[in-house]
Amino acid sequence: MATPPGARGTARPATHHPHPATAGHPTVLTGATVVLPTGTVENGQVTIDGTRITAVAPENAQVIDVTGHYVIPGFIDIHNHGGGGASFTSGSVEDILKGIHTHRLHGTTTLVASTVTGDMDFLAQRAGLLSELAEQGEIAGIHFEGPFISPCRKGAHSEALLRDPDPAEVRKLIDAARGRATMVTLATELPGGTDSVRLLAEHGVIAAIGHTDATYEQTVEAIDAGATVATHLFNAMPPLGHRSPGPIAALLEDDRITVELINDGTHLHPAALQLAFHRAGADRVAFITDAMDAAGFGDGRYWLGPLEVEVADGVARLLADGTIAGSTLTLDRAFKRAVTVDGLSVEDAVTALSATPARLLGMDDRIGSLEPGKDADLVLLDADYELKGVMRRGAWVVGPQLH
């Protein structure tokens, strides 16, 4: 399937540029408020040697005083379609790398690249391309959002390209990803849905329930079959009802489910976010962007798969009918909103942006927290939770901007 270019029209490039730096020189960040798995430490320090965090500072380490700042783990985004004017579904390798870098500038040090609904052969081809970037360490894996979703809850997906989740076709995408398929979003109530969930679980791929019109009972059946994620909870699914609770109640009540939340102020009312945190807790919430091309780029006309999108005042909607079409969110904004608007603790926000997604991806032995031996992925924030530095694998991507 021919796919239109990632962006066009009046979109503006980002003005934020990376700080040139190289990995390898030992560094000690001192005087910071450091958020650790065991709690927050005032006047703490983080030591980086090479690409890893270490417990002991070498004698030749560079000392950087970051008093008045927070040091927190790098953000992990498990659901992201693009940024910087580039689409992970349709862009070239150069475009995809630009999108990845755009999100790194905003603190996302680990990213799963998401596709949107398309022709099966086209998606298989994209899986091959994205798997190469995963093998190179640029992305953490591939998330297929569609085409196995409900036409009743399609959101910004082309209805003409939707199909039931036939396990053979699901397997085709897994195979095309060459071991780099991380997650597949399905409407599990469709024919083949439960069998596809079992197939994904058997192959170590996350089965995510989303873009679904399932009942409460059908959702419970899918969870029992092996589903472990709710794709952008509340969005693209039936609302919570007191006689017909639908998927939301089933997904929130089950400790086996991690719920994605898009905390951009558009996709969720603050009360819905509070409900999710109250019921699931930070250990079961993963903040995501669900970002499309315009993230970190600007308003204008874009393509999301074969559908045209208008972005105005940072909100993306389908040109045809005004349906919300992903977001322009970056995770530094999601973090700040969580703490300053939603009233979450810094510790809970860190958990939802780093520790929970790292554990979900099975990568918590390397990323997701500031501990000796783990990758030196971190974000530096000022007292107002504004981003002032980003380090990925021991190299500064941004900053540190201390003055």
mmCIF file of C-alpha atoms in Angstrom:
data_model
loop_
_atom_site.group_PDB
_atom_site.id
_atom_site.type_symbol
_atom_site.label_atom_id
_atom_site.label_comp_id
_atom_site.label_asym_id
_atom_site.label_seq_id
_atom_site.Cartn_x
_atom_site.Cartn_y
_atom_site.Cartn_z
ATOM 1 C CA MET A 1 0.000 0.000 0.000
ATOM 2 C CA ALA A 2 1.382 3.386 -0.941
ATOM 3 C CA THR A 3 1.408 5.619 2.102
ATOM 4 C CA PRO A 4 1.485 9.428 2.065
ATOM 5 C CA PRO A 5 4.440 11.351 3.477
ATOM 6 C CA GLY A 6 4.641 11.941 7.207
ATOM 7 C CA ALA A 7 3.993 15.682 7.325
ATOM 8 C CA ARG A 8 3.276 18.687 5.218
ATOM 9 C CA GLY A 9 1.781 22.178 5.319
ATOM 10 C CA THR A 10 2.455 24.732 8.019
ATOM 11 C CA ALA A 11 4.292 22.511 10.499
ATOM 12 C CA ARG A 12 7.208 24.225 12.217
ATOM 13 C CA PRO A 13 10.513 22.619 13.196
ATOM 14 C CA ALA A 14 11.439 22.392 16.848
ATOM 15 C CA THR A 15 13.867 25.035 18.086
ATOM 16 C CA HIS A 16 15.405 22.892 20.844
ATOM 17 C CA HIS A 17 18.799 21.505 19.864
ATOM 18 C CA PRO A 18 20.852 18.785 21.540
ATOM 19 C CA HIS A 19 23.915 19.598 23.608
ATOM 20 C CA PRO A 20 27.026 18.074 22.019
ATOM 21 C CA ALA A 21 28.589 15.498 24.321
ATOM 22 C CA THR A 22 30.155 12.079 24.240
ATOM 23 C CA ALA A 23 29.876 9.105 26.530
ATOM 24 C CA GLY A 24 32.823 7.753 28.426
ATOM 25 C CA HIS A 25 34.022 10.507 30.766
ATOM 26 C CA PRO A 26 33.135 9.661 34.386
ATOM 27 C CA THR A 27 30.661 12.161 35.829
ATOM 28 C CA VAL A 28 29.202 12.800 39.266
ATOM 29 C CA LEU A 29 25.983 14.796 39.612
ATOM 30 C CA THR A 30 25.894 16.220 43.138
ATOM 31 C CA GLY A 31 23.480 18.198 45.303
ATOM 32 C CA ALA A 32 20.379 16.854 43.545
ATOM 33 C CA THR A 33 17.058 15.587 44.739
ATOM 34 C CA VAL A 34 17.417 12.016 43.476
ATOM 35 C CA VAL A 35 14.390 9.756 43.042
ATOM 36 C CA LEU A 36 15.438 6.179 43.798
ATOM 37 C CA PRO A 37 13.375 2.966 44.037
ATOM 38 C CA THR A 38 13.776 3.158 47.820
ATOM 39 C CA GLY A 39 12.603 6.775 48.044
ATOM 40 C CA THR A 40 13.679 10.331 47.370
ATOM 41 C CA VAL A 41 17.098 11.463 48.604
ATOM 42 C CA GLU A 42 17.842 15.126 49.206
ATOM 43 C CA ASN A 43 21.357 16.399 48.471
ATOM 44 C CA GLY A 44 22.082 13.120 46.728
ATOM 45 C CA GLN A 45 24.422 12.195 43.945
ATOM 46 C CA VAL A 46 24.460 10.009 40.851
ATOM 47 C CA THR A 47 27.720 8.676 39.442
ATOM 48 C CA ILE A 48 28.130 7.720 35.789
ATOM 49 C CA ASP A 49 31.080 5.771 34.438
ATOM 50 C CA GLY A 50 30.933 4.998 30.736
ATOM 51 C CA THR A 51 27.369 4.051 29.839
ATOM 52 C CA ARG A 52 26.358 2.855 33.304
ATOM 53 C CA ILE A 53 25.477 4.162 36.721
ATOM 54 C CA THR A 54 28.068 3.134 39.286
ATOM 55 C CA ALA A 55 28.293 3.145 43.061
ATOM 56 C CA VAL A 56 31.841 4.493 43.297
ATOM 57 C CA ALA A 57 33.166 7.661 41.635
ATOM 58 C CA PRO A 58 36.520 7.334 39.840
ATOM 59 C CA GLU A 59 39.183 9.803 40.973
ATOM 60 C CA ASN A 60 39.166 11.600 37.621
ATOM 61 C CA ALA A 61 35.372 12.077 37.538
ATOM 62 C CA GLN A 62 33.912 15.402 36.447
ATOM 63 C CA VAL A 63 31.741 16.826 39.233
ATOM 64 C CA ILE A 64 28.639 18.793 38.215
ATOM 65 C CA ASP A 65 26.709 20.620 40.930
ATOM 66 C CA VAL A 66 23.000 20.293 40.190
ATOM 67 C CA THR A 67 21.715 21.660 43.477
ATOM 68 C CA GLY A 68 18.064 22.678 43.233
ATOM 69 C CA HIS A 69 17.341 20.103 40.538
ATOM 70 C CA TYR A 70 15.733 16.687 40.399
ATOM 71 C CA VAL A 71 17.540 13.712 38.881
ATOM 72 C CA ILE A 72 15.081 11.041 37.792
ATOM 73 C CA PRO A 73 15.253 7.998 35.499
ATOM 74 C CA GLY A 74 14.873 8.462 31.757
ATOM 75 C CA PHE A 75 11.311 8.197 30.498
ATOM 76 C CA ILE A 76 10.083 5.045 28.728
ATOM 77 C CA ASP A 77 7.323 5.323 26.112
ATOM 78 C CA ILE A 78 5.676 2.053 25.082
ATOM 79 C CA HIS A 79 3.197 3.640 22.625
ATOM 80 C CA ASN A 80 4.519 6.238 20.193
ATOM 81 C CA HIS A 81 3.767 6.749 16.474
ATOM 82 C CA GLY A 82 6.270 9.502 15.674
ATOM 83 C CA GLY A 83 7.436 13.052 16.240
ATOM 84 C CA GLY A 84 9.525 15.848 14.819
ATOM 85 C CA GLY A 85 7.426 15.752 11.654
ATOM 86 C CA ALA A 86 8.251 12.065 11.103
ATOM 87 C CA SER A 87 6.039 8.959 11.150
ATOM 88 C CA PHE A 88 7.149 5.537 12.355
ATOM 89 C CA THR A 89 4.498 3.987 10.100
ATOM 90 C CA SER A 90 5.454 5.652 6.824
ATOM 91 C CA GLY A 91 8.763 7.490 7.204
ATOM 92 C CA SER A 92 12.197 6.574 5.885
ATOM 93 C CA VAL A 93 14.906 5.362 8.247
ATOM 94 C CA GLU A 94 16.194 8.944 8.418
ATOM 95 C CA ASP A 95 12.700 10.163 9.284
ATOM 96 C CA ILE A 96 12.273 7.546 11.996
ATOM 97 C CA LEU A 97 15.607 8.455 13.573
ATOM 98 C CA LYS A 98 14.535 12.099 13.548
ATOM 99 C CA GLY A 99 11.323 11.187 15.355
ATOM 100 C CA ILE A 100 13.199 9.127 17.936
ATOM 101 C CA HIS A 101 15.654 11.962 18.540
ATOM 102 C CA THR A 102 12.831 14.464 18.944
ATOM 103 C CA HIS A 103 11.445 12.442 21.841
ATOM 104 C CA ARG A 104 14.912 11.991 23.347
ATOM 105 C CA LEU A 105 15.169 15.765 23.517
ATOM 106 C CA HIS A 106 12.107 15.605 25.779
ATOM 107 C CA GLY A 107 13.467 12.933 28.113
ATOM 108 C CA THR A 108 12.323 9.703 26.451
ATOM 109 C CA THR A 109 15.447 7.551 26.543
ATOM 110 C CA THR A 110 13.625 4.306 25.608
ATOM 111 C CA LEU A 111 10.873 4.138 23.003
ATOM 112 C CA VAL A 112 8.700 1.466 21.414
ATOM 113 C CA ALA A 113 7.747 2.426 17.854
ATOM 114 C CA SER A 114 4.046 2.020 17.096
ATOM 115 C CA THR A 115 2.443 1.499 13.691
ATOM 116 C CA VAL A 116 -1.146 2.247 12.680
ATOM 117 C CA THR A 117 -3.572 0.157 10.662
ATOM 118 C CA GLY A 118 -2.407 -0.614 7.143
ATOM 119 C CA ASP A 119 -2.349 -3.311 4.504
ATOM 120 C CA MET A 120 -0.827 -6.516 5.929
ATOM 121 C CA ASP A 121 2.003 -6.701 3.406
ATOM 122 C CA PHE A 122 2.864 -3.065 4.057
ATOM 123 C CA LEU A 123 2.886 -3.605 7.831
ATOM 124 C CA ALA A 124 5.101 -6.654 7.417
ATOM 125 C CA GLN A 125 7.530 -4.561 5.374
ATOM 126 C CA ARG A 126 7.535 -1.837 8.033
ATOM 127 C CA ALA A 127 8.139 -4.472 10.689
ATOM 128 C CA GLY A 128 11.279 -5.560 8.881
ATOM 129 C CA LEU A 129 12.574 -1.988 8.705
ATOM 130 C CA LEU A 130 11.765 -1.209 12.345
ATOM 131 C CA SER A 131 13.283 -4.477 13.534
ATOM 132 C CA GLU A 132 16.624 -3.363 12.130
ATOM 133 C CA LEU A 133 16.446 -0.198 14.223
ATOM 134 C CA ALA A 134 15.573 -2.321 17.251
ATOM 135 C CA GLU A 135 18.595 -4.522 16.598
ATOM 136 C CA GLN A 136 20.734 -1.367 16.520
ATOM 137 C CA GLY A 137 19.331 -0.253 19.885
ATOM 138 C CA GLU A 138 17.513 2.805 18.549
ATOM 139 C CA ILE A 139 14.088 1.527 19.634
ATOM 140 C CA ALA A 140 13.062 -1.045 22.235
ATOM 141 C CA GLY A 141 10.656 -2.888 19.947
ATOM 142 C CA ILE A 142 7.584 -2.632 17.732
ATOM 143 C CA HIS A 143 3.953 -2.119 18.721
ATOM 144 C CA PHE A 144 1.284 -2.986 16.145
ATOM 145 C CA GLU A 145 -1.818 -0.899 16.855
ATOM 146 C CA GLY A 146 -4.231 -2.313 14.307
ATOM 147 C CA PRO A 147 -5.430 -3.672 11.974
ATOM 148 C CA PHE A 148 -7.040 -6.160 14.402
ATOM 149 C CA ILE A 149 -9.389 -3.648 16.022
ATOM 150 C CA SER A 150 -13.116 -2.964 16.167
ATOM 151 C CA PRO A 151 -14.747 -0.803 13.486
ATOM 152 C CA CYS A 152 -17.047 0.442 16.278
ATOM 153 C CA ARG A 153 -14.051 1.906 18.142
ATOM 154 C CA LYS A 154 -11.619 2.514 15.305
ATOM 155 C CA GLY A 155 -10.589 6.042 16.302
ATOM 156 C CA ALA A 156 -8.064 7.383 13.791
ATOM 157 C CA HIS A 157 -7.673 4.114 11.881
ATOM 158 C CA SER A 158 -8.875 3.396 8.346
ATOM 159 C CA GLU A 159 -12.015 1.253 8.570
ATOM 160 C CA ALA A 160 -11.425 -0.147 5.097
ATOM 161 C CA LEU A 161 -8.194 -1.770 6.273
ATOM 162 C CA LEU A 162 -9.480 -3.300 9.512
ATOM 163 C CA ARG A 163 -9.704 -7.070 9.877
ATOM 164 C CA ASP A 164 -10.473 -9.707 12.456
ATOM 165 C CA PRO A 165 -7.501 -10.979 14.468
ATOM 166 C CA ASP A 166 -6.853 -14.217 12.610
ATOM 167 C CA PRO A 167 -4.008 -15.932 14.525
ATOM 168 C CA ALA A 168 -2.271 -16.764 11.234
ATOM 169 C CA GLU A 169 -2.145 -13.086 10.273
ATOM 170 C CA VAL A 170 -1.061 -12.053 13.757
ATOM 171 C CA ARG A 171 1.725 -14.606 13.442
ATOM 172 C CA LYS A 172 2.708 -13.082 10.091
ATOM 173 C CA LEU A 173 3.430 -9.746 11.774
ATOM 174 C CA ILE A 174 5.311 -11.387 14.634
ATOM 175 C CA ASP A 175 7.504 -13.260 12.178
ATOM 176 C CA ALA A 176 8.102 -10.139 10.080
ATOM 177 C CA ALA A 177 9.378 -8.355 13.203
ATOM 178 C CA ARG A 178 12.127 -10.985 13.644
ATOM 179 C CA GLY A 179 11.822 -11.229 17.410
ATOM 180 C CA ARG A 180 11.346 -7.490 17.910
ATOM 181 C CA ALA A 181 7.548 -7.434 18.225
ATOM 182 C CA THR A 182 6.822 -6.024 21.668
ATOM 183 C CA MET A 183 3.056 -5.542 21.677
ATOM 184 C CA VAL A 184 -0.054 -6.010 19.538
ATOM 185 C CA THR A 185 -3.291 -4.136 20.263
ATOM 186 C CA LEU A 186 -6.421 -6.169 19.531
ATOM 187 C CA ALA A 187 -10.170 -5.973 19.923
ATOM 188 C CA THR A 188 -10.218 -9.348 21.606
ATOM 189 C CA GLU A 189 -13.985 -9.807 21.242
ATOM 190 C CA LEU A 190 -13.644 -10.181 17.469
ATOM 191 C CA PRO A 191 -13.473 -13.642 15.872
ATOM 192 C CA GLY A 192 -10.021 -15.088 16.562
ATOM 193 C CA GLY A 193 -9.321 -12.560 19.308
ATOM 194 C CA THR A 194 -8.916 -14.930 22.235
ATOM 195 C CA ASP A 195 -6.857 -17.394 20.200
ATOM 196 C CA SER A 196 -4.630 -14.515 19.048
ATOM 197 C CA VAL A 197 -4.088 -13.466 22.647
ATOM 198 C CA ARG A 198 -2.926 -16.992 23.478
ATOM 199 C CA LEU A 199 -0.629 -16.988 20.441
ATOM 200 C CA LEU A 200 0.947 -13.694 21.484
ATOM 201 C CA ALA A 201 1.430 -14.877 25.057
ATOM 202 C CA GLU A 202 3.095 -18.066 23.824
ATOM 203 C CA HIS A 203 5.564 -15.990 21.778
ATOM 204 C CA GLY A 204 6.373 -13.542 24.569
ATOM 205 C CA VAL A 205 4.561 -10.634 22.879
ATOM 206 C CA ILE A 206 2.316 -8.359 24.938
ATOM 207 C CA ALA A 207 -1.369 -8.721 24.038
ATOM 208 C CA ALA A 208 -3.014 -5.335 24.614
ATOM 209 C CA ILE A 209 -6.771 -4.844 24.745
ATOM 210 C CA GLY A 210 -7.755 -1.697 22.902
ATOM 211 C CA HIS A 211 -9.935 -0.100 20.226
ATOM 212 C CA THR A 212 -12.479 -2.563 21.552
ATOM 213 C CA ASP A 213 -16.229 -2.845 21.947
ATOM 214 C CA ALA A 214 -15.930 -5.777 24.362
ATOM 215 C CA THR A 215 -18.234 -6.452 27.261
ATOM 216 C CA TYR A 216 -16.965 -6.881 30.816
ATOM 217 C CA GLU A 217 -17.217 -10.660 30.474
ATOM 218 C CA GLN A 218 -15.388 -10.755 27.138
ATOM 219 C CA THR A 219 -12.600 -8.624 28.585
ATOM 220 C CA VAL A 220 -12.202 -10.953 31.567
ATOM 221 C CA GLU A 221 -11.951 -13.878 29.133
ATOM 222 C CA ALA A 222 -9.168 -12.103 27.204
ATOM 223 C CA ILE A 223 -7.250 -11.355 30.403
ATOM 224 C CA ASP A 224 -7.510 -14.978 31.468
ATOM 225 C CA ALA A 225 -6.168 -15.941 28.016
ATOM 226 C CA GLY A 226 -3.048 -13.822 28.592
ATOM 227 C CA ALA A 227 -3.725 -10.155 27.797
ATOM 228 C CA THR A 228 -1.686 -7.870 30.070
ATOM 229 C CA VAL A 229 -2.117 -4.270 28.824
ATOM 230 C CA ALA A 230 -4.988 -1.832 28.313
ATOM 231 C CA THR A 231 -4.238 0.351 25.303
ATOM 232 C CA HIS A 232 -4.889 4.003 26.280
ATOM 233 C CA LEU A 233 -7.483 3.148 28.914
ATOM 234 C CA PHE A 234 -10.838 4.983 28.566
ATOM 235 C CA ASN A 235 -10.127 5.983 24.961
ATOM 236 C CA ALA A 236 -11.552 3.943 22.050
ATOM 237 C CA MET A 237 -13.648 1.672 24.276
ATOM 238 C CA PRO A 238 -17.156 1.734 25.785
ATOM 239 C CA PRO A 239 -17.555 4.054 28.776
ATOM 240 C CA LEU A 240 -17.876 2.693 32.292
ATOM 241 C CA GLY A 241 -21.517 1.887 33.045
ATOM 242 C CA HIS A 242 -23.147 0.888 36.295
ATOM 243 C CA ARG A 243 -25.170 -1.957 34.731
ATOM 244 C CA SER A 244 -22.842 -2.693 31.839
ATOM 245 C CA PRO A 245 -19.350 -1.984 33.225
ATOM 246 C CA GLY A 246 -17.612 -2.895 29.964
ATOM 247 C CA PRO A 247 -13.871 -3.288 29.552
ATOM 248 C CA ILE A 248 -12.813 -0.393 31.788
ATOM 249 C CA ALA A 249 -13.947 -2.058 35.019
ATOM 250 C CA ALA A 250 -12.386 -5.389 34.058
ATOM 251 C CA LEU A 251 -9.080 -3.774 33.105
ATOM 252 C CA LEU A 252 -8.851 -1.621 36.221
ATOM 253 C CA GLU A 253 -9.735 -4.342 38.709
ATOM 254 C CA ASP A 254 -7.286 -7.008 37.534
ATOM 255 C CA ASP A 255 -3.759 -6.858 38.931
ATOM 256 C CA ARG A 256 -2.439 -8.614 35.817
ATOM 257 C CA ILE A 257 -3.202 -5.559 33.673
ATOM 258 C CA THR A 258 -1.009 -2.501 33.133
ATOM 259 C CA VAL A 259 -3.093 0.455 31.948
ATOM 260 C CA GLU A 260 -1.781 3.036 29.502
ATOM 261 C CA LEU A 261 -2.853 6.644 30.116
ATOM 262 C CA ILE A 262 -2.401 9.653 27.806
ATOM 263 C CA ASN A 263 -1.933 12.557 30.227
ATOM 264 C CA ASP A 264 -2.174 15.504 27.851
ATOM 265 C CA GLY A 265 -5.310 17.200 29.204
ATOM 266 C CA THR A 266 -7.225 16.322 26.019
ATOM 267 C CA HIS A 267 -7.631 12.554 26.103
ATOM 268 C CA LEU A 268 -8.558 12.300 29.789
ATOM 269 C CA HIS A 269 -10.428 14.374 32.342
ATOM 270 C CA PRO A 270 -8.314 14.673 35.510
ATOM 271 C CA ALA A 271 -10.972 12.721 37.420
ATOM 272 C CA ALA A 272 -10.559 9.759 35.040
ATOM 273 C CA LEU A 273 -6.818 9.777 35.639
ATOM 274 C CA GLN A 274 -7.363 9.922 39.393
ATOM 275 C CA LEU A 275 -9.770 6.989 39.161
ATOM 276 C CA ALA A 276 -7.175 4.906 37.336
ATOM 277 C CA PHE A 277 -4.438 5.736 39.842
ATOM 278 C CA HIS A 278 -6.722 5.145 42.816
ATOM 279 C CA ARG A 279 -7.747 1.700 41.556
ATOM 280 C CA ALA A 280 -4.621 0.488 39.783
ATOM 281 C CA GLY A 281 -1.818 2.402 41.517
ATOM 282 C CA ALA A 282 1.385 3.689 39.957
ATOM 283 C CA ASP A 283 2.788 0.155 39.693
ATOM 284 C CA ARG A 284 0.093 -0.653 37.128
ATOM 285 C CA VAL A 285 0.007 2.656 35.219
ATOM 286 C CA ALA A 286 2.220 3.475 32.243
ATOM 287 C CA PHE A 287 2.035 7.021 30.957
ATOM 288 C CA ILE A 288 2.329 7.051 27.165
ATOM 289 C CA THR A 289 2.295 9.738 24.497
ATOM 290 C CA ASP A 290 0.445 7.971 21.643
ATOM 291 C CA ALA A 291 2.293 10.721 19.789
ATOM 292 C CA MET A 292 1.967 11.310 16.067
ATOM 293 C CA ASP A 293 4.241 13.259 13.725
ATOM 294 C CA ALA A 294 3.424 16.696 15.132
ATOM 295 C CA ALA A 295 4.914 15.991 18.576
ATOM 296 C CA GLY A 296 7.802 18.379 19.085
ATOM 297 C CA PHE A 297 7.144 19.926 15.667
ATOM 298 C CA GLY A 298 4.057 22.136 15.414
ATOM 299 C CA ASP A 299 0.555 22.693 14.101
ATOM 300 C CA GLY A 300 -0.302 21.858 10.497
ATOM 301 C CA ARG A 301 -1.507 19.084 8.195
ATOM 302 C CA TYR A 302 -0.148 15.546 8.619
ATOM 303 C CA TRP A 303 -0.875 11.967 7.612
ATOM 304 C CA LEU A 304 -1.580 9.176 10.084
ATOM 305 C CA GLY A 305 -1.346 6.113 7.863
ATOM 306 C CA PRO A 306 -3.730 6.884 4.963
ATOM 307 C CA LEU A 307 -5.792 9.428 6.953
ATOM 308 C CA GLU A 308 -5.202 13.178 6.902
ATOM 309 C CA VAL A 309 -4.885 14.961 10.246
ATOM 310 C CA GLU A 310 -5.211 18.627 11.200
ATOM 311 C CA VAL A 311 -3.224 19.734 14.233
ATOM 312 C CA ALA A 312 -4.426 22.999 15.790
ATOM 313 C CA ASP A 313 -3.290 24.350 19.156
ATOM 314 C CA GLY A 314 -1.445 21.104 19.716
ATOM 315 C CA VAL A 315 -4.537 18.878 19.336
ATOM 316 C CA ALA A 316 -4.576 16.347 16.474
ATOM 317 C CA ARG A 317 -7.892 15.491 14.823
ATOM 318 C CA LEU A 318 -8.880 13.716 11.627
ATOM 319 C CA LEU A 319 -9.635 16.239 8.919
ATOM 320 C CA ALA A 320 -12.639 14.199 7.786
ATOM 321 C CA ASP A 321 -14.678 14.021 10.987
ATOM 322 C CA GLY A 322 -12.766 15.643 13.865
ATOM 323 C CA THR A 323 -11.908 12.378 15.654
ATOM 324 C CA ILE A 324 -8.911 12.749 17.992
ATOM 325 C CA ALA A 325 -5.918 11.308 16.122
ATOM 326 C CA GLY A 326 -3.206 10.466 18.609
ATOM 327 C CA SER A 327 -1.483 13.275 20.463
ATOM 328 C CA THR A 328 1.336 15.784 20.218
ATOM 329 C CA LEU A 329 2.417 14.953 23.747
ATOM 330 C CA THR A 330 5.980 14.507 24.959
ATOM 331 C CA LEU A 331 6.697 12.735 28.225
ATOM 332 C CA ASP A 332 8.326 15.707 29.953
ATOM 333 C CA ARG A 333 4.975 17.483 29.606
ATOM 334 C CA ALA A 334 3.135 14.405 30.862
ATOM 335 C CA PHE A 335 5.389 14.336 33.927
ATOM 336 C CA LYS A 336 4.931 18.009 34.745
ATOM 337 C CA ARG A 337 1.174 17.794 34.327
ATOM 338 C CA ALA A 338 1.003 14.712 36.552
ATOM 339 C CA VAL A 339 2.703 16.556 39.413
ATOM 340 C CA THR A 340 1.413 20.111 39.010
ATOM 341 C CA VAL A 341 -2.143 19.533 37.720
ATOM 342 C CA ASP A 342 -3.082 16.002 38.752
ATOM 343 C CA GLY A 343 -1.464 16.217 42.173
ATOM 344 C CA LEU A 344 0.564 13.029 41.887
ATOM 345 C CA SER A 345 3.724 12.667 43.917
ATOM 346 C CA VAL A 346 7.023 12.910 42.077
ATOM 347 C CA GLU A 347 7.665 9.308 43.073
ATOM 348 C CA ASP A 348 4.400 8.050 41.547
ATOM 349 C CA ALA A 349 4.997 10.019 38.358
ATOM 350 C CA VAL A 350 8.482 8.506 38.067
ATOM 351 C CA THR A 351 7.034 5.035 38.566
ATOM 352 C CA ALA A 352 4.428 5.528 35.833
ATOM 353 C CA LEU A 353 6.947 7.014 33.383
ATOM 354 C CA SER A 354 9.925 4.752 34.047
ATOM 355 C CA ALA A 355 9.711 1.813 36.455
ATOM 356 C CA THR A 356 6.351 0.392 35.359
ATOM 357 C CA PRO A 357 7.024 0.444 31.599
ATOM 358 C CA ALA A 358 10.535 -0.955 32.155
ATOM 359 C CA ARG A 359 9.106 -3.894 34.063
ATOM 360 C CA LEU A 360 6.389 -4.413 31.453
ATOM 361 C CA LEU A 361 9.015 -4.590 28.714
ATOM 362 C CA GLY A 362 11.111 -7.030 30.745
ATOM 363 C CA MET A 363 13.968 -4.503 30.737
ATOM 364 C CA ASP A 364 13.949 -3.462 34.395
ATOM 365 C CA ASP A 365 17.324 -5.112 34.921
ATOM 366 C CA ARG A 366 18.814 -2.371 32.682
ATOM 367 C CA ILE A 367 16.526 0.660 32.739
ATOM 368 C CA GLY A 368 13.690 2.288 34.666
ATOM 369 C CA SER A 369 15.494 3.304 37.851
ATOM 370 C CA LEU A 370 18.709 4.947 39.038
ATOM 371 C CA GLU A 371 20.697 2.031 40.417
ATOM 372 C CA PRO A 372 24.339 0.919 40.074
ATOM 373 C CA GLY A 373 24.863 -1.307 37.063
ATOM 374 C CA LYS A 374 21.924 0.051 35.089
ATOM 375 C CA ASP A 375 22.141 2.175 31.954
ATOM 376 C CA ALA A 376 22.906 5.827 32.659
ATOM 377 C CA ASP A 377 19.552 7.047 31.366
ATOM 378 C CA LEU A 378 18.369 10.063 33.318
ATOM 379 C CA VAL A 379 16.459 13.312 33.187
ATOM 380 C CA LEU A 380 17.405 16.538 34.959
ATOM 381 C CA LEU A 381 14.507 18.797 36.016
ATOM 382 C CA ASP A 382 14.497 22.151 37.761
ATOM 383 C CA ALA A 383 12.350 22.995 40.788
ATOM 384 C CA ASP A 384 9.417 23.804 38.455
ATOM 385 C CA TYR A 385 9.731 20.389 36.746
ATOM 386 C CA GLU A 386 11.071 21.905 33.537
ATOM 387 C CA LEU A 387 13.510 19.724 31.622
ATOM 388 C CA LYS A 388 17.114 20.889 31.959
ATOM 389 C CA GLY A 389 19.073 17.875 30.837
ATOM 390 C CA VAL A 390 18.774 14.405 29.306
ATOM 391 C CA MET A 391 21.398 11.680 29.442
ATOM 392 C CA ARG A 392 21.121 8.430 27.494
ATOM 393 C CA ARG A 393 23.617 5.651 28.056
ATOM 394 C CA GLY A 394 26.070 8.051 29.629
ATOM 395 C CA ALA A 395 25.936 10.721 26.890
ATOM 396 C CA TRP A 396 24.214 14.059 27.288
ATOM 397 C CA VAL A 397 21.468 14.457 24.712
ATOM 398 C CA VAL A 398 20.411 17.768 26.260
ATOM 399 C CA GLY A 399 22.311 19.982 28.641
ATOM 400 C CA PRO A 400 22.883 20.163 31.436
ATOM 401 C CA GLN A 401 21.320 23.643 31.344
ATOM 402 C CA LEU A 402 21.893 24.975 34.831
ATOM 403 C CA HIS A 403 21.782 28.744 34.309
#
